[in-house]
Amino acid sequence: KAGVTQTPRYLIKTRGQQVTLSCSPISGHRSVSWYQQTPGQGLQFLFEYFSETQRNKGNFPGRFSGRQFSNSRSEMNVSTLELGDSALYLCASSGDRGYLGTYEQYFGPGTRLTVT
Amino acid sequence: AQSVAQPEDQVNVAEGNPLTVKCTYSVSGNPYLFWYVQYPNRGLQFLLKYITGDNLVKGSYGFEAEFNKSQTSFHLKKPSALVSDSALYFCAVRDLNTNAGKSTFGDGTTLTVKP
């Protein structure tokens, strides 16, 4: 079974631009979560989607948004990029309730975003 | 609200010795606890979980963890460390009770196993 894939793997953007990151979960997984990982702040929860609905959102400004499609693929968008947005963005999928109830999350390799 | 604490930023052990990486948690309902490992420039990999049942859970690569409800702890252990175990380890709690599925991670503990 294929793992979680994220595209692109690396991105370099300038301040003020916007960016869209993509995540394809493991087949059959309906829960997709996004995290920001930085050396200083660790792993910070951005949001989680389940069956195209946002179930929970972390403490990030409205510049950070996401969506999930009917095939469970998810995208994350960051508008008006700031230098502080430079980070590794990780996507994770899980089976969750209603599908095996496995609960653990499977992470993609991440997208390394650099804002200059 | 839920939270996770990993009190040690760094753990150093000699190869062949037992290792322990500590984790304590706070959650309002029943805890769903996880350990993940991250190797350099890689995403996180699932190691093991506690949902219910036996307090001692076994996972990948010979790791195990002990759930202690009274001490609200979920320490990661391995009887004999390998150099290849050197990595960044994260403890996480997931609040499935509220159907939100939000995971909260600890700050991570860097494990270094020396030959």
Tab-separated table of C-alpha atoms in Angstrom:
chain	number	residue	atom	x	y	z
A	1	LYS	CA	0.000	0.000	0.000
A	2	ALA	CA	1.388	3.388	-0.993
A	3	GLY	CA	2.231	5.798	1.804
A	4	VAL	CA	1.308	9.435	2.241
A	5	THR	CA	2.684	11.589	-0.527
A	6	GLN	CA	3.254	15.317	-0.487
A	7	THR	CA	4.066	17.647	-3.329
A	8	PRO	CA	6.161	19.562	-3.883
A	9	ARG	CA	8.992	18.452	-1.608
A	10	TYR	CA	10.741	21.805	-1.683
A	11	LEU	CA	9.531	25.333	-2.343
A	12	ILE	CA	11.177	28.717	-2.326
A	13	LYS	CA	8.869	31.724	-2.289
A	14	THR	CA	9.198	35.411	-1.587
A	15	ARG	CA	7.339	37.407	1.007
A	16	GLY	CA	3.834	38.336	-0.022
A	17	GLN	CA	3.353	35.441	-2.387
A	18	GLN	CA	0.962	32.578	-1.787
A	19	VAL	CA	1.594	28.855	-1.901
A	20	THR	CA	-0.450	25.674	-2.203
A	21	LEU	CA	0.768	22.369	-0.843
A	22	SER	CA	-0.771	19.030	-1.712
A	23	CYS	CA	-1.184	15.809	0.217
A	24	SER	CA	-2.448	12.412	-0.902
A	25	PRO	CA	-3.347	10.146	2.020
A	26	ILE	CA	-3.075	6.402	2.241
A	27	SER	CA	-5.856	4.769	0.268
A	28	GLY	CA	-8.967	4.410	2.411
A	29	HIS	CA	-7.910	6.967	5.022
A	30	ARG	CA	-10.413	9.750	5.451
A	31	SER	CA	-8.684	11.833	8.113
A	32	VAL	CA	-5.954	14.212	6.974
A	33	SER	CA	-4.099	16.544	9.310
A	34	TRP	CA	-1.530	19.244	8.651
A	35	TYR	CA	1.335	20.283	10.906
A	36	GLN	CA	4.021	22.933	10.822
A	37	GLN	CA	7.425	21.872	12.108
A	38	THR	CA	10.077	24.418	13.025
A	39	PRO	CA	13.182	24.094	15.206
A	40	GLY	CA	11.889	26.614	17.695
A	41	GLN	CA	8.208	25.693	17.906
A	42	GLY	CA	8.249	21.969	17.336
A	43	LEU	CA	5.210	20.366	15.748
A	44	GLN	CA	2.241	22.685	15.615
A	45	PHE	CA	-1.202	21.482	14.588
A	46	LEU	CA	-2.737	23.443	11.725
A	47	PHE	CA	-6.019	21.676	10.959
A	48	GLU	CA	-7.643	18.336	10.399
A	49	TYR	CA	-10.114	17.263	7.747
A	50	PHE	CA	-12.394	14.281	7.762
A	51	SER	CA	-14.678	13.462	4.849
A	52	GLU	CA	-14.223	16.944	3.351
A	53	THR	CA	-15.105	18.718	6.614
A	54	GLN	CA	-12.692	20.632	8.787
A	55	ARG	CA	-13.052	19.070	12.231
A	56	ASN	CA	-10.519	21.108	14.123
A	57	LYS	CA	-8.206	24.044	13.637
A	58	GLY	CA	-5.045	25.090	15.433
A	59	ASN	CA	-4.000	28.572	16.457
A	60	PHE	CA	-2.811	29.898	13.143
A	61	PRO	CA	-3.887	33.090	11.381
A	62	GLY	CA	-6.490	33.051	8.657
A	63	ARG	CA	-3.729	33.184	6.031
A	64	PHE	CA	-3.493	29.444	6.539
A	65	SER	CA	-6.363	27.531	4.989
A	66	GLY	CA	-7.052	24.092	3.684
A	67	ARG	CA	-9.544	21.853	2.027
A	68	GLN	CA	-10.180	18.211	1.374
A	69	PHE	CA	-11.578	16.686	-1.756
A	70	SER	CA	-13.993	13.795	-2.157
A	71	ASN	CA	-11.081	11.414	-2.796
A	72	SER	CA	-9.572	12.500	0.569
A	73	ARG	CA	-6.699	14.347	-1.057
A	74	SER	CA	-6.012	17.598	0.738
A	75	GLU	CA	-4.486	20.932	-0.052
A	76	MET	CA	-3.136	23.600	2.212
A	77	ASN	CA	-2.831	27.211	1.165
A	78	VAL	CA	-0.820	29.995	2.736
A	79	SER	CA	-1.451	33.502	1.471
A	80	THR	CA	0.681	36.603	1.919
A	81	LEU	CA	3.734	34.648	2.973
A	82	GLU	CA	5.920	35.910	5.786
A	83	LEU	CA	9.504	35.017	6.628
A	84	GLY	CA	8.251	33.196	9.725
A	85	ASP	CA	6.286	30.784	7.574
A	86	SER	CA	9.505	29.044	6.587
A	87	ALA	CA	9.106	25.535	7.929
A	88	LEU	CA	8.586	21.893	7.162
A	89	TYR	CA	4.899	21.248	6.530
A	90	LEU	CA	3.821	17.728	7.312
A	91	CYS	CA	0.659	15.990	6.281
A	92	ALA	CA	-0.636	12.932	8.113
A	93	SER	CA	-3.479	10.546	7.412
A	94	SER	CA	-5.222	8.031	9.609
A	95	GLY	CA	-7.975	5.464	9.409
A	96	ASP	CA	-9.806	6.869	12.406
A	97	ARG	CA	-13.208	5.650	13.454
A	98	GLY	CA	-15.360	4.027	10.828
A	99	TYR	CA	-12.408	2.423	9.087
A	100	LEU	CA	-10.444	-0.141	11.063
A	101	GLY	CA	-10.173	2.326	13.931
A	102	THR	CA	-6.418	2.369	13.724
A	103	TYR	CA	-6.094	5.970	14.998
A	104	GLU	CA	-2.335	6.289	14.524
A	105	GLN	CA	-1.197	8.814	11.967
A	106	TYR	CA	0.974	8.126	8.968
A	107	PHE	CA	3.085	11.046	7.878
A	108	GLY	CA	4.304	12.142	4.514
A	109	PRO	CA	7.905	13.273	3.952
A	110	GLY	CA	6.869	16.908	4.196
A	111	THR	CA	7.214	20.017	2.082
A	112	ARG	CA	10.131	22.247	2.983
A	113	LEU	CA	8.995	25.847	2.440
A	114	THR	CA	11.545	28.627	2.438
A	115	VAL	CA	10.317	32.216	2.349
A	116	THR	CA	12.859	34.853	1.341
B	1	ALA	CA	-7.436	20.931	26.702
B	2	GLN	CA	-4.775	18.342	26.156
B	3	SER	CA	-1.027	18.579	26.528
B	4	VAL	CA	2.100	16.473	26.373
B	5	ALA	CA	5.415	17.017	28.111
B	6	GLN	CA	8.733	15.448	27.260
B	7	PRO	CA	10.956	16.637	30.086
B	8	GLU	CA	14.258	15.754	28.448
B	9	ASP	CA	15.485	17.498	25.315
B	10	GLN	CA	18.303	15.009	24.974
B	11	VAL	CA	18.938	11.431	26.098
B	12	ASN	CA	22.330	9.825	25.676
B	13	VAL	CA	22.922	6.107	26.125
B	14	ALA	CA	25.613	3.614	25.220
B	15	GLU	CA	24.876	0.921	22.699
B	16	GLY	CA	23.578	-2.210	24.371
B	17	ASN	CA	22.239	-0.360	27.400
B	18	PRO	CA	18.537	0.058	28.108
B	19	LEU	CA	16.942	3.341	27.162
B	20	THR	CA	13.968	5.310	28.424
B	21	VAL	CA	12.426	8.386	26.858
B	22	LYS	CA	9.924	10.045	29.162
B	23	CYS	CA	6.479	11.420	28.404
B	24	THR	CA	3.677	12.728	30.567
B	25	TYR	CA	0.282	13.834	29.348
B	26	SER	CA	-2.869	15.658	30.280
B	27	VAL	CA	-6.223	14.974	28.666
B	28	SER	CA	-9.792	15.298	29.861
B	29	GLY	CA	-11.086	11.914	28.776
B	30	ASN	CA	-9.520	8.574	27.981
B	31	PRO	CA	-6.055	9.095	26.538
B	32	TYR	CA	-5.049	7.843	23.138
B	33	LEU	CA	-1.248	7.915	23.243
B	34	PHE	CA	1.360	7.485	20.556
B	35	TRP	CA	5.097	7.486	19.990
B	36	TYR	CA	6.645	8.579	16.716
B	37	VAL	CA	10.242	8.706	15.524
B	38	GLN	CA	11.783	11.125	13.072
B	39	TYR	CA	15.039	10.462	11.310
B	40	PRO	CA	16.955	13.392	9.761
B	41	ASN	CA	15.174	14.995	6.823
B	42	ARG	CA	12.334	12.506	7.050
B	43	GLY	CA	8.717	12.596	8.100
B	44	LEU	CA	7.530	11.023	11.334
B	45	GLN	CA	7.116	7.272	11.600
B	46	PHE	CA	4.614	5.592	13.895
B	47	LEU	CA	6.229	3.405	16.576
B	48	LEU	CA	3.454	2.303	18.904
B	49	LYS	CA	0.196	3.294	20.521
B	50	TYR	CA	-1.935	2.861	23.600
B	51	ILE	CA	-5.689	2.912	23.085
B	52	THR	CA	-6.942	0.451	25.679
B	53	GLY	CA	-5.970	-2.867	27.215
B	54	ASP	CA	-2.561	-3.934	28.511
B	55	ASN	CA	-0.490	-1.170	30.026
B	56	LEU	CA	2.655	-2.446	28.321
B	57	VAL	CA	2.466	-2.018	24.579
B	58	LYS	CA	4.984	-3.278	22.073
B	59	GLY	CA	5.845	-1.581	18.828
B	60	SER	CA	8.270	-1.450	15.953
B	61	TYR	CA	12.046	-1.979	16.156
B	62	GLY	CA	11.897	-3.574	19.619
B	63	PHE	CA	10.444	-0.519	21.344
B	64	GLU	CA	7.811	-0.743	24.028
B	65	ALA	CA	5.987	1.745	26.210
B	66	GLU	CA	4.332	1.572	29.576
B	67	PHE	CA	1.077	3.370	30.224
B	68	ASN	CA	0.673	4.512	33.819
B	69	LYS	CA	-2.679	6.120	34.457
B	70	SER	CA	-1.975	7.239	38.011
B	71	GLN	CA	1.214	9.004	36.976
B	72	THR	CA	-0.224	10.103	33.615
B	73	SER	CA	2.895	8.828	31.927
B	74	PHE	CA	3.689	6.904	28.779
B	75	HIS	CA	7.438	6.298	28.776
B	76	LEU	CA	9.155	4.750	25.768
B	77	LYS	CA	11.628	1.969	26.488
B	78	LYS	CA	13.964	-0.438	24.792
B	79	PRO	CA	15.994	-3.135	26.576
B	80	SER	CA	19.112	-2.790	24.420
B	81	ALA	CA	19.812	0.365	22.417
B	82	LEU	CA	21.296	0.382	18.936
B	83	VAL	CA	23.278	3.161	17.282
B	84	SER	CA	20.616	3.167	14.572
B	85	ASP	CA	18.021	4.153	17.206
B	86	SER	CA	19.552	7.633	17.279
B	87	ALA	CA	16.765	9.970	16.173
B	88	LEU	CA	14.174	12.473	17.365
B	89	TYR	CA	11.283	10.949	19.292
B	90	PHE	CA	7.861	12.492	19.770
B	91	CYS	CA	5.122	11.551	22.175
B	92	ALA	CA	1.575	12.508	21.162
B	93	VAL	CA	-1.927	12.438	22.553
B	94	ARG	CA	-4.990	12.349	20.372
B	95	ASP	CA	-8.388	13.504	21.578
B	96	LEU	CA	-10.727	11.116	19.818
B	97	ASN	CA	-13.283	11.468	22.598
B	98	THR	CA	-14.524	14.754	21.206
B	99	ASN	CA	-14.489	13.445	17.635
B	100	ALA	CA	-12.084	16.191	16.696
B	101	GLY	CA	-9.061	14.038	16.047
B	102	LYS	CA	-6.591	16.742	16.988
B	103	SER	CA	-3.147	15.477	17.920
B	104	THR	CA	-0.929	17.297	20.356
B	105	PHE	CA	2.775	16.513	20.249
B	106	GLY	CA	5.504	16.952	22.802
B	107	ASP	CA	8.538	19.027	21.938
B	108	GLY	CA	10.558	15.934	21.096
B	109	THR	CA	13.537	14.188	22.652
B	110	THR	CA	16.756	13.646	20.753
B	111	LEU	CA	18.112	10.192	21.460
B	112	THR	CA	21.801	9.622	20.836
B	113	VAL	CA	23.171	6.110	21.130
B	114	LYS	CA	26.952	5.964	21.223
B	115	PRO	CA	28.954	2.908	20.150
